[in-house]
JSON list of C-alpha atoms and ligand atoms in Angstrom, two decimals:
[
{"chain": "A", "resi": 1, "resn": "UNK", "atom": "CA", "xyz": [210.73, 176.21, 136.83]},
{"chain": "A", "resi": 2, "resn": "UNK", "atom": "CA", "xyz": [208.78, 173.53, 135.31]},
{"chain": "A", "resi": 3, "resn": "UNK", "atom": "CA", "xyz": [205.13, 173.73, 133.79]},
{"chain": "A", "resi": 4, "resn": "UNK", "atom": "CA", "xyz": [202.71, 172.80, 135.56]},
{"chain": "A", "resi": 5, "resn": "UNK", "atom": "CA", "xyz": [201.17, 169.77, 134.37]},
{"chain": "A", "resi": 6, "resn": "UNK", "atom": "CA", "xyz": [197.63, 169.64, 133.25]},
{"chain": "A", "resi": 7, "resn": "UNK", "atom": "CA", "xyz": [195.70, 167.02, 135.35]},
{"chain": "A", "resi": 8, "resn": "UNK", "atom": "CA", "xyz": [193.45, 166.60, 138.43]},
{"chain": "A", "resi": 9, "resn": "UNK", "atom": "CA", "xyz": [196.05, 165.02, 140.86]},
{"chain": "A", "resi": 10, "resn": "UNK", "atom": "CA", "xyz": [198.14, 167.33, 142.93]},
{"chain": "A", "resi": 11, "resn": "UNK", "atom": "CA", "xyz": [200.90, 167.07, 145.09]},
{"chain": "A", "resi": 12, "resn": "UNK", "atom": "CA", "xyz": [199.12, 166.96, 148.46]},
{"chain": "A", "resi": 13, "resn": "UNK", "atom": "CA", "xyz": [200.74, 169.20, 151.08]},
{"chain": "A", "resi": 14, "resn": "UNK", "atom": "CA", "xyz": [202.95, 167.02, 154.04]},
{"chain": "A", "resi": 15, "resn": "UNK", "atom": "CA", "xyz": [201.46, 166.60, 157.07]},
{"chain": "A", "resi": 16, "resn": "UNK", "atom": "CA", "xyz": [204.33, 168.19, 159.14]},
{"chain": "A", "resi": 17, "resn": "UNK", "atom": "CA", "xyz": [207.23, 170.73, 158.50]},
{"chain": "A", "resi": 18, "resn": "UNK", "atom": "CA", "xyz": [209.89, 169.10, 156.47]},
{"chain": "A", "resi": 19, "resn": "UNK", "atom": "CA", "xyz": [212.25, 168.71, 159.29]},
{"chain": "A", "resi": 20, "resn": "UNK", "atom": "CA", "xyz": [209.57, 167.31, 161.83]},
{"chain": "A", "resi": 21, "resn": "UNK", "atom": "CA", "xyz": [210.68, 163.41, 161.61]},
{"chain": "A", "resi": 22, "resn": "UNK", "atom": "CA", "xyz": [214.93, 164.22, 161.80]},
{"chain": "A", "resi": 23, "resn": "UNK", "atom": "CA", "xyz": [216.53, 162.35, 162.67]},
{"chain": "A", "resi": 24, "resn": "UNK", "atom": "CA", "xyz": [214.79, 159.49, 162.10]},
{"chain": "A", "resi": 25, "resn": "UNK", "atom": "CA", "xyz": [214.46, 160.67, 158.67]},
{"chain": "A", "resi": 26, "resn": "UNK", "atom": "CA", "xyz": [216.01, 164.33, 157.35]},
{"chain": "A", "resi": 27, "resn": "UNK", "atom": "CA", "xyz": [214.83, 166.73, 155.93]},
{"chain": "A", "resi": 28, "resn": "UNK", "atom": "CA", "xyz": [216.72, 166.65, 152.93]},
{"chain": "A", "resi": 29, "resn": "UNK", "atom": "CA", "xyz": [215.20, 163.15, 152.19]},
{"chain": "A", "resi": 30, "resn": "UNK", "atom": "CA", "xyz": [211.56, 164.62, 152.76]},
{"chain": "A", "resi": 31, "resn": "UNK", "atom": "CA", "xyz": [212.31, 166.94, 150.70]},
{"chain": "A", "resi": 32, "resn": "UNK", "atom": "CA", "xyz": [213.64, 164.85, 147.91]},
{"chain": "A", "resi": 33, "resn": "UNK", "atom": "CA", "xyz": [211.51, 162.01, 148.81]},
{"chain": "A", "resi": 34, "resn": "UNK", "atom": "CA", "xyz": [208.19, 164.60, 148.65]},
{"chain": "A", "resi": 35, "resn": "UNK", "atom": "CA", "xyz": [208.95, 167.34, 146.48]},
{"chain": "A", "resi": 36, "resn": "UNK", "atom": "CA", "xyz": [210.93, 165.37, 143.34]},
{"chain": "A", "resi": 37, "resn": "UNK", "atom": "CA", "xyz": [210.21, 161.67, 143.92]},
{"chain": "A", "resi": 38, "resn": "UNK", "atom": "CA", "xyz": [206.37, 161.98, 144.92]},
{"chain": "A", "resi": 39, "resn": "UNK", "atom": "CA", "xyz": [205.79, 165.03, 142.54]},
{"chain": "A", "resi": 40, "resn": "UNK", "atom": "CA", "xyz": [207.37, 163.12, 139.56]},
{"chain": "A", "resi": 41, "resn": "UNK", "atom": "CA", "xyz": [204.42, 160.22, 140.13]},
{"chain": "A", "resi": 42, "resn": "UNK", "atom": "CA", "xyz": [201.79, 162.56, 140.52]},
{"chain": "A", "resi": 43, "resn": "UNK", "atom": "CA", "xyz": [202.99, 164.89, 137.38]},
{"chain": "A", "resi": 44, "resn": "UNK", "atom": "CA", "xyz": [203.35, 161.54, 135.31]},
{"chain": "A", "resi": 45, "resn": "UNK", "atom": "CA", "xyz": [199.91, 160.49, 135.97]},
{"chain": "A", "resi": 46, "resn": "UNK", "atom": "CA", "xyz": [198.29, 163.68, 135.33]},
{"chain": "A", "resi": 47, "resn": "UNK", "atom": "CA", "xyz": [200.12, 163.31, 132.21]},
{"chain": "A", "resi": 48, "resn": "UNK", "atom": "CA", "xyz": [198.87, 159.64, 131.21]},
{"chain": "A", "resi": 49, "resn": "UNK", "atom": "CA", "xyz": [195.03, 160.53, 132.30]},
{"chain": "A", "resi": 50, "resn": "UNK", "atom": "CA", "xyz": [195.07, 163.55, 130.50]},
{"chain": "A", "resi": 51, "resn": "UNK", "atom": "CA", "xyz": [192.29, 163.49, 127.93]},
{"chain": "A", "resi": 52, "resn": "UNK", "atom": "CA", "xyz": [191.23, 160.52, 129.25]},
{"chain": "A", "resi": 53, "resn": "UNK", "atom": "CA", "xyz": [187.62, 159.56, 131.24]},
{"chain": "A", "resi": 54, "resn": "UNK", "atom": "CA", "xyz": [189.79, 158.73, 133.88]},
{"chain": "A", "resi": 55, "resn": "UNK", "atom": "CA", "xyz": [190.70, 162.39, 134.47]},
{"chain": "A", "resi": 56, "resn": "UNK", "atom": "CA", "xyz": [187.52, 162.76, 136.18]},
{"chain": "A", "resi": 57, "resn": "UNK", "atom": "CA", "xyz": [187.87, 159.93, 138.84]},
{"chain": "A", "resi": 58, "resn": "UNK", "atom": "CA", "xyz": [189.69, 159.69, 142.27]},
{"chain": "A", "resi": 59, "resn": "UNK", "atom": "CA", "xyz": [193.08, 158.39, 142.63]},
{"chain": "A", "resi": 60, "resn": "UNK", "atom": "CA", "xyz": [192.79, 155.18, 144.40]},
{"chain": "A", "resi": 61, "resn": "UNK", "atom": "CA", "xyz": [189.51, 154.33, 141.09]},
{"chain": "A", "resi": 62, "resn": "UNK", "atom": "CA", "xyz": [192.49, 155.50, 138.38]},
{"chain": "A", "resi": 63, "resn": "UNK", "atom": "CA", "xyz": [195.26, 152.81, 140.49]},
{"chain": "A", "resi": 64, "resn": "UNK", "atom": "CA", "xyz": [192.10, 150.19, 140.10]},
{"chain": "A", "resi": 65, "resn": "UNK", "atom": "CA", "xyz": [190.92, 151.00, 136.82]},
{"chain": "A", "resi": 66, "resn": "UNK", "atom": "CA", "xyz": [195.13, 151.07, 135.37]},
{"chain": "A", "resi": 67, "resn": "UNK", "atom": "CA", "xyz": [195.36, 147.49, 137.46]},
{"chain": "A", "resi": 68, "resn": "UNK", "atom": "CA", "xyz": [192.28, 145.36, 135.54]},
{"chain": "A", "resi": 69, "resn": "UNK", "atom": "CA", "xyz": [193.46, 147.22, 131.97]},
{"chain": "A", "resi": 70, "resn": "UNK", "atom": "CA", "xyz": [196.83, 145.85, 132.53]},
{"chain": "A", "resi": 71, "resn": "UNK", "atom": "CA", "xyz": [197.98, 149.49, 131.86]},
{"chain": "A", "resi": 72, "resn": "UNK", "atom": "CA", "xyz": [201.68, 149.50, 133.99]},
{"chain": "A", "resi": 73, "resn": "UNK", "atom": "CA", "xyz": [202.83, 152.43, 133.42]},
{"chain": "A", "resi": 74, "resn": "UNK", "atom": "CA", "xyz": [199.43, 154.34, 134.24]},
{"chain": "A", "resi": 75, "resn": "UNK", "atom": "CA", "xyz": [199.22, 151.41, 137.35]},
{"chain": "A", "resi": 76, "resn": "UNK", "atom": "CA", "xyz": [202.96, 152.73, 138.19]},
{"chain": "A", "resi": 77, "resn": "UNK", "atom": "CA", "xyz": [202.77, 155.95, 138.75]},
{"chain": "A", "resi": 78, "resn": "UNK", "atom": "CA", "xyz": [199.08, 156.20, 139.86]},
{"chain": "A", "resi": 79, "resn": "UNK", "atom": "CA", "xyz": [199.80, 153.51, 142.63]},
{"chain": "A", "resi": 80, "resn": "UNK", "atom": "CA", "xyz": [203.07, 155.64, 143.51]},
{"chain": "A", "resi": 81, "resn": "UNK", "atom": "CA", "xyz": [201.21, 158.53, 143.88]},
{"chain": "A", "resi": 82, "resn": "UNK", "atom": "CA", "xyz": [198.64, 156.78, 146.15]},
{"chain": "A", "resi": 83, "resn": "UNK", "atom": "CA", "xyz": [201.23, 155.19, 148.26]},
{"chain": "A", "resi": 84, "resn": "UNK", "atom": "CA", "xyz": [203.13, 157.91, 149.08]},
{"chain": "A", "resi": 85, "resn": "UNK", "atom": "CA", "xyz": [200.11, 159.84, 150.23]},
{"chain": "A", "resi": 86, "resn": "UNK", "atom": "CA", "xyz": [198.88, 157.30, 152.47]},
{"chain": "A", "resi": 87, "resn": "UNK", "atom": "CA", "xyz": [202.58, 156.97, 153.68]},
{"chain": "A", "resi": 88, "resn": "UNK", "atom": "CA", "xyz": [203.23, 160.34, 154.66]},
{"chain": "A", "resi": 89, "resn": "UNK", "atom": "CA", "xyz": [200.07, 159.99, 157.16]},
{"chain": "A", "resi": 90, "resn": "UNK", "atom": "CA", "xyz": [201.57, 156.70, 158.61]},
{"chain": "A", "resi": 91, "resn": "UNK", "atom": "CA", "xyz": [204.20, 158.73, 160.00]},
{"chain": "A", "resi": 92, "resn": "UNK", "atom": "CA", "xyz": [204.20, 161.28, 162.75]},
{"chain": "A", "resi": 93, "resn": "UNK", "atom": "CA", "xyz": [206.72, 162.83, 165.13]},
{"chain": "A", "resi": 94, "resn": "UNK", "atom": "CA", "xyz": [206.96, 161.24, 168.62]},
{"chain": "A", "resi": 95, "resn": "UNK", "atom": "CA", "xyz": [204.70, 158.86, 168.06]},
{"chain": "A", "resi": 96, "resn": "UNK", "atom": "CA", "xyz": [202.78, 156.58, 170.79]},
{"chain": "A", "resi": 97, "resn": "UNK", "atom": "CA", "xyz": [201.62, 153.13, 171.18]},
{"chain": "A", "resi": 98, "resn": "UNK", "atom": "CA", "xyz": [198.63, 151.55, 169.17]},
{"chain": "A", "resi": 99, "resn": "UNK", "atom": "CA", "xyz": [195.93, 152.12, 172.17]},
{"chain": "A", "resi": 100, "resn": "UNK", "atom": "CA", "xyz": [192.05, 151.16, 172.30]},
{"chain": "A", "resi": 101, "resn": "UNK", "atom": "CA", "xyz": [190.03, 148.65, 169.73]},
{"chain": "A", "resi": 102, "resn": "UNK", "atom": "CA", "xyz": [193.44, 148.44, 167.05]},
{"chain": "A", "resi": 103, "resn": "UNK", "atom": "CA", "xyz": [195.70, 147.57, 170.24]},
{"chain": "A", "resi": 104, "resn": "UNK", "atom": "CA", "xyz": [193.35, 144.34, 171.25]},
{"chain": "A", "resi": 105, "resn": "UNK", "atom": "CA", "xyz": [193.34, 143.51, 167.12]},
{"chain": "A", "resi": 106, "resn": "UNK", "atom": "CA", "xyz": [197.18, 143.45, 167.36]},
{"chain": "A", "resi": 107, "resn": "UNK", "atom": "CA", "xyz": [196.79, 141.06, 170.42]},
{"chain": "A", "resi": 108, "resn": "UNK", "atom": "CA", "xyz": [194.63, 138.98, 168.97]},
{"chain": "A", "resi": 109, "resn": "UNK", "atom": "CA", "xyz": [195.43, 138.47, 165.27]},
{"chain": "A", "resi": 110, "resn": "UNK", "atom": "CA", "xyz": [199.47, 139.25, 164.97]},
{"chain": "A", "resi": 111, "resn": "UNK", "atom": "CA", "xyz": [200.20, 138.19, 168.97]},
{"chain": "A", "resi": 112, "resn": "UNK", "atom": "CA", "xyz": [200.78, 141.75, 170.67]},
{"chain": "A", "resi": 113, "resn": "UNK", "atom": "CA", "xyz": [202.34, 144.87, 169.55]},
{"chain": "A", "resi": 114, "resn": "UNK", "atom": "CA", "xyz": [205.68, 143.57, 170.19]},
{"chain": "A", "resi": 115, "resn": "UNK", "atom": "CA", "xyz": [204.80, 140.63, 167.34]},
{"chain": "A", "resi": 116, "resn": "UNK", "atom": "CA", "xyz": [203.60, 143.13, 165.72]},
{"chain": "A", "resi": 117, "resn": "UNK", "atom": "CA", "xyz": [206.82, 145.11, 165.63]},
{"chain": "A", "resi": 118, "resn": "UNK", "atom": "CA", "xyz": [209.48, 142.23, 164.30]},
{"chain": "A", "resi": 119, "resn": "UNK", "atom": "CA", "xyz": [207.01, 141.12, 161.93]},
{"chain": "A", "resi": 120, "resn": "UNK", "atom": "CA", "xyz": [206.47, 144.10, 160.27]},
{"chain": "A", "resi": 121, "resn": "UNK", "atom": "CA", "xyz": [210.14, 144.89, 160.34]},
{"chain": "A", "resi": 122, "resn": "UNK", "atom": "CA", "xyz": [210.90, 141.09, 158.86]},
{"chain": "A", "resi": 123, "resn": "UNK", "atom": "CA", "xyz": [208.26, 142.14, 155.89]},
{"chain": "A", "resi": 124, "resn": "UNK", "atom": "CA", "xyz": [210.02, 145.73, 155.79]},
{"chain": "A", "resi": 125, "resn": "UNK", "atom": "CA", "xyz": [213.65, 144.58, 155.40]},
{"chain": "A", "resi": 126, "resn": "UNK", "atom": "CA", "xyz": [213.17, 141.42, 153.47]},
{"chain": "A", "resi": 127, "resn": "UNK", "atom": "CA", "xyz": [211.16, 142.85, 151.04]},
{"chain": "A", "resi": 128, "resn": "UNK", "atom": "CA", "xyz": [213.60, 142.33, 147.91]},
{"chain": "A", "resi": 129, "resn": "UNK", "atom": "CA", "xyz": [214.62, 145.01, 145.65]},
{"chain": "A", "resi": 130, "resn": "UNK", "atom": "CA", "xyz": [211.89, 148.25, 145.81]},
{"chain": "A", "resi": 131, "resn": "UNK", "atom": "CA", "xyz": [208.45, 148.29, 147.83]},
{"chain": "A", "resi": 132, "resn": "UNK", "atom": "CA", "xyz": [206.55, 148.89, 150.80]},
{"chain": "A", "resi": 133, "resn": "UNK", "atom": "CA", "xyz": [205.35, 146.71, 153.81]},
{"chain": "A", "resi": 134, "resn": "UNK", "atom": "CA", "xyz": [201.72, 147.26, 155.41]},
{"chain": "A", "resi": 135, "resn": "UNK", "atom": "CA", "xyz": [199.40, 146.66, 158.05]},
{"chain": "A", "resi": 136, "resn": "UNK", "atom": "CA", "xyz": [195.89, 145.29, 156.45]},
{"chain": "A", "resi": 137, "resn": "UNK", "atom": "CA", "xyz": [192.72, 144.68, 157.50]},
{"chain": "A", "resi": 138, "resn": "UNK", "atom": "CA", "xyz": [191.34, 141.46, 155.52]},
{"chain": "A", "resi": 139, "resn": "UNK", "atom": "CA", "xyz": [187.83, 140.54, 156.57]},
{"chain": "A", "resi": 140, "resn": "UNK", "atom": "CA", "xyz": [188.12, 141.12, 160.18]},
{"chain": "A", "resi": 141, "resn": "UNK", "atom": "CA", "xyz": [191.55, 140.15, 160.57]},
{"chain": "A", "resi": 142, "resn": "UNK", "atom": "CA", "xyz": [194.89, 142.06, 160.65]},
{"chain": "A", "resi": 143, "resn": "UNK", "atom": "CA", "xyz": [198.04, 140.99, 158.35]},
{"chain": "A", "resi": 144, "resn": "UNK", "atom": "CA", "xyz": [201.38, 141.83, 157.37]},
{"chain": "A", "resi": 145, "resn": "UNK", "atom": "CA", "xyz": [202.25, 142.13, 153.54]},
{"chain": "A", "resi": 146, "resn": "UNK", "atom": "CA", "xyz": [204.67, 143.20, 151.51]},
{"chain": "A", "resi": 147, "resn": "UNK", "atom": "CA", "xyz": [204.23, 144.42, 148.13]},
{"chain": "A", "resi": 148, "resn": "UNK", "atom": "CA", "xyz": [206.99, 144.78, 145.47]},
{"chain": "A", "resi": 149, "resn": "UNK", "atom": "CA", "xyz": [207.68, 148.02, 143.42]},
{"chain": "A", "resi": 150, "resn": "UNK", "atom": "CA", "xyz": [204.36, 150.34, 143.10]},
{"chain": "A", "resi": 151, "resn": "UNK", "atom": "CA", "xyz": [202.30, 147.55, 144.04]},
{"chain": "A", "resi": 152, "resn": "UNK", "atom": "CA", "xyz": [199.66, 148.44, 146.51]},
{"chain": "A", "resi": 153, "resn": "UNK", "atom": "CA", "xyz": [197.13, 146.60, 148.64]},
{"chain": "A", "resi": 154, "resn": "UNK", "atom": "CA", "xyz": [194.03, 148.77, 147.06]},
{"chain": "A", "resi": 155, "resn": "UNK", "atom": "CA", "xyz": [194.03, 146.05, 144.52]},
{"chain": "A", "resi": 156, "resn": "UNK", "atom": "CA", "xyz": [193.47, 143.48, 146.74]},
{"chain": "A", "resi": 157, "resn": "UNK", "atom": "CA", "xyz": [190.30, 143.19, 148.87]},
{"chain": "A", "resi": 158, "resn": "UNK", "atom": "CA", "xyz": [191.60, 144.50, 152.04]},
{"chain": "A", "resi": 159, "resn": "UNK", "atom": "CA", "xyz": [192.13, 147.77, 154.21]},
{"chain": "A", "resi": 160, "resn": "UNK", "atom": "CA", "xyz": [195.99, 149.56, 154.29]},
{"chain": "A", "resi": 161, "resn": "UNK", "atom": "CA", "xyz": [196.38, 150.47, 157.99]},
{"chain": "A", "resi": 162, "resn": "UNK", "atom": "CA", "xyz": [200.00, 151.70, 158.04]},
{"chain": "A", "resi": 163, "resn": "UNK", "atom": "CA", "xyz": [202.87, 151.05, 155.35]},
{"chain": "A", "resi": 164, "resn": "UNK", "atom": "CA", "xyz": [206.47, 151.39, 155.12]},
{"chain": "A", "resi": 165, "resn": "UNK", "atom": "CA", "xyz": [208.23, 152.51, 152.24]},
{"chain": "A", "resi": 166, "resn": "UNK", "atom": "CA", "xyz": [211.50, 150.24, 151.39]},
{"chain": "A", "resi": 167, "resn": "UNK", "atom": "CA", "xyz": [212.22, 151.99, 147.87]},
{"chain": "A", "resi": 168, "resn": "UNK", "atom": "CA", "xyz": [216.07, 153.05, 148.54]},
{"chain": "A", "resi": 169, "resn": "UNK", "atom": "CA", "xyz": [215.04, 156.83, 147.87]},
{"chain": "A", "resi": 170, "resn": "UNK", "atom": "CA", "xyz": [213.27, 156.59, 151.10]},
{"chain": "A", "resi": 171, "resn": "UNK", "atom": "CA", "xyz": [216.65, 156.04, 153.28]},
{"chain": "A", "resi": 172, "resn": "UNK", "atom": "CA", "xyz": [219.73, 155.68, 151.04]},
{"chain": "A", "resi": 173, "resn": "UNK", "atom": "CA", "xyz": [221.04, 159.78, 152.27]},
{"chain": "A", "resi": 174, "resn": "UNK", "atom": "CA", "xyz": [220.32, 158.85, 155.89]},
{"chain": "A", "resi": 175, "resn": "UNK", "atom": "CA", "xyz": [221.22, 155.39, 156.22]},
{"chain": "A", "resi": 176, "resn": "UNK", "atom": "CA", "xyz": [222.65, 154.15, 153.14]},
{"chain": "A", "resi": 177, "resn": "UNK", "atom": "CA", "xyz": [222.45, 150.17, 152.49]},
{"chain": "A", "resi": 178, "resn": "UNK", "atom": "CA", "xyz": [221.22, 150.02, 156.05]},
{"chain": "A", "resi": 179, "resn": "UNK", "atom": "CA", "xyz": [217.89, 149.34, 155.39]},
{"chain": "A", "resi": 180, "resn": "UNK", "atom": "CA", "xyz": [217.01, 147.79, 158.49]},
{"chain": "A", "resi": 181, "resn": "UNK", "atom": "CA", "xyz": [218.24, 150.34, 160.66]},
{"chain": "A", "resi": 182, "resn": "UNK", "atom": "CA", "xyz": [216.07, 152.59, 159.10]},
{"chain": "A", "resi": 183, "resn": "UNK", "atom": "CA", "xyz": [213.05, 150.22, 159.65]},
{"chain": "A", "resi": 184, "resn": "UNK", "atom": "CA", "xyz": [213.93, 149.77, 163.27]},
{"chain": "A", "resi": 185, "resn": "UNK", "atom": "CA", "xyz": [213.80, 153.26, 163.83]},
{"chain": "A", "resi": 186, "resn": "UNK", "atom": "CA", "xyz": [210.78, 153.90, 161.82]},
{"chain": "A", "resi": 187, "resn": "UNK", "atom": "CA", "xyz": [209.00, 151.54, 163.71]},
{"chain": "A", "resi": 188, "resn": "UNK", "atom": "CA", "xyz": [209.93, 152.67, 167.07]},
{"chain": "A", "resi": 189, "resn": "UNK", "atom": "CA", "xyz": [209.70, 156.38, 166.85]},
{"chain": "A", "resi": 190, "resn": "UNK", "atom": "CA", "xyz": [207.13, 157.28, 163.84]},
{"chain": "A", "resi": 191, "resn": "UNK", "atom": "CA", "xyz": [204.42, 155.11, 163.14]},
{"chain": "A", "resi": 192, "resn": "UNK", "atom": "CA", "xyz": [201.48, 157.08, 163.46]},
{"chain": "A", "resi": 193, "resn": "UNK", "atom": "CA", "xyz": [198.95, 154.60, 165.23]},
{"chain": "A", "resi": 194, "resn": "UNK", "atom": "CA", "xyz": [196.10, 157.06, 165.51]},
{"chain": "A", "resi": 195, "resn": "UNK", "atom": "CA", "xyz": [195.76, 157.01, 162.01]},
{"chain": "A", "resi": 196, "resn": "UNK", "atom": "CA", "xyz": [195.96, 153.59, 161.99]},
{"chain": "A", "resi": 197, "resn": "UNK", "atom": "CA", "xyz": [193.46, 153.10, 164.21]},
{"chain": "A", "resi": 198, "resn": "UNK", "atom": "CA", "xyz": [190.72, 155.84, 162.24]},
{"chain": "A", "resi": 199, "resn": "UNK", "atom": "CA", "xyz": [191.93, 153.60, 159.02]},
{"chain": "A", "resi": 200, "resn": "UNK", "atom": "CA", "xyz": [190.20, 150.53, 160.69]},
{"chain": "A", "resi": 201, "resn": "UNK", "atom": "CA", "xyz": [187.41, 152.76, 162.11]},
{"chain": "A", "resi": 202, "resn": "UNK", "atom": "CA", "xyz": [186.15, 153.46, 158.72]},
{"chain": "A", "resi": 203, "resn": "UNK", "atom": "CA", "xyz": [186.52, 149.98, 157.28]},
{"chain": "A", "resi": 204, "resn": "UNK", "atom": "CA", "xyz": [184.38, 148.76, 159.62]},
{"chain": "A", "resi": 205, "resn": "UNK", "atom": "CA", "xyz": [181.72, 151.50, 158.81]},
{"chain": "A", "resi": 206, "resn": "UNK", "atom": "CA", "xyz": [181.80, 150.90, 155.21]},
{"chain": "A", "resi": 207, "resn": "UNK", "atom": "CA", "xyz": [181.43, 147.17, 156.19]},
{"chain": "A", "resi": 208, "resn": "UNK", "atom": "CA", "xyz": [178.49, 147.69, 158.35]},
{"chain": "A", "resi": 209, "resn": "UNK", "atom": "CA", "xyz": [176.62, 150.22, 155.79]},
{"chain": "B", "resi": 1, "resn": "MN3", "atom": "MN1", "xyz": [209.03, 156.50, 148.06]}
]
């Protein structure tokens, strides 16, 4: 039993039973991956706002506000936090095809979904070391990044669509060193286009307003 920690930020509840994505990915790493590695970003942040004005504000203003006052440990584990959030809603069990408005976006900016697919794969597995790769809106136009360690597109001026986290905690007990097994699969059997496609929905909203 731990304390709890004083903060605003808490661990938000997964968007499936723990067991939902095997055996893709197992339970036992959603439950380490959720429950220790996710918690221990939240708990750390709660921790490092505590006191603070930022204690007040949401998560993704706290990863901004950390970024511009060059504060990394607060940027860290705020950004992890955020990530993993967003991540857990990129993936769902038996998931489809990208259909509608996002499908014709992946035609026309990244060359079809099959483009799509060994891109985001190439950013996924040759991502060095820790990080995540995503799907981005940026101005109107789709795009493939990869971002090292907590790093996180909400810095940058664009809209996260999907992401892929590369961190070894996210596949060593089910694949080992084969990262790009894991990708491969991820890809093919989890990404959750429908949120995807509500992601780009409301960029274009907040665009238009
Ligand atoms: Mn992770």
């Amino acid at each position: 039993m731990s304390a709890k920690a004083a903060g605003p930020f808490t661990l938000p509840k997964l968007p499936w039973d723990d067991a939902a994505l095997d055996p893709v990915i197992s339970a036992r790493t959603i439950q380490l991956h959720h429950g220790k590695h996710h918690k221990a970003y939240i708990d750390k942040t709660n921790e490092l706002v505590a006191g603070t004005p930022l204690a007040d504000k949401a998560l993704d203003e706290v990863v901004r506000a950390a970024d511009k006052a060059k504060d990394q440990k607060l940027f860290n584990n705020a950004a992890q936090a955020w990530n993993h959030a967003f991540f857990w809603n990129c993936l769902q069990p038996g998931a489809g095809k990208p259909k509608g408005d996002i499908a014709r976006r992946l035609d026309s900016d990244l060359g079809g979904h099959d483009a799509f697919t060994k891109a985001f794969a190439n950013a996924a597995v040759e991502c060095f070391g820790s990080g995540w790769a995503w799907l981005v809106d940026r101005s109107g136009k789709l795009e493939i990044v990869a971002t090292s360690n907590a790093a996180t597109p909400l810095t940058q001026n664009v809209t996260p669509l999907l992401t892929l986290d590369v961190w070894e905690h996210a596949y060593y007990l089910d694949y080992q060193n084969k990262r790009p097994e894991y990708v491969e699969a991820v890809i093919a059997k989890l990404l959750n286009w429908e949120f995807a496609a509500k992601q780009l929905a409301s960029s274009r909203q907040r665009k238009a307003a």
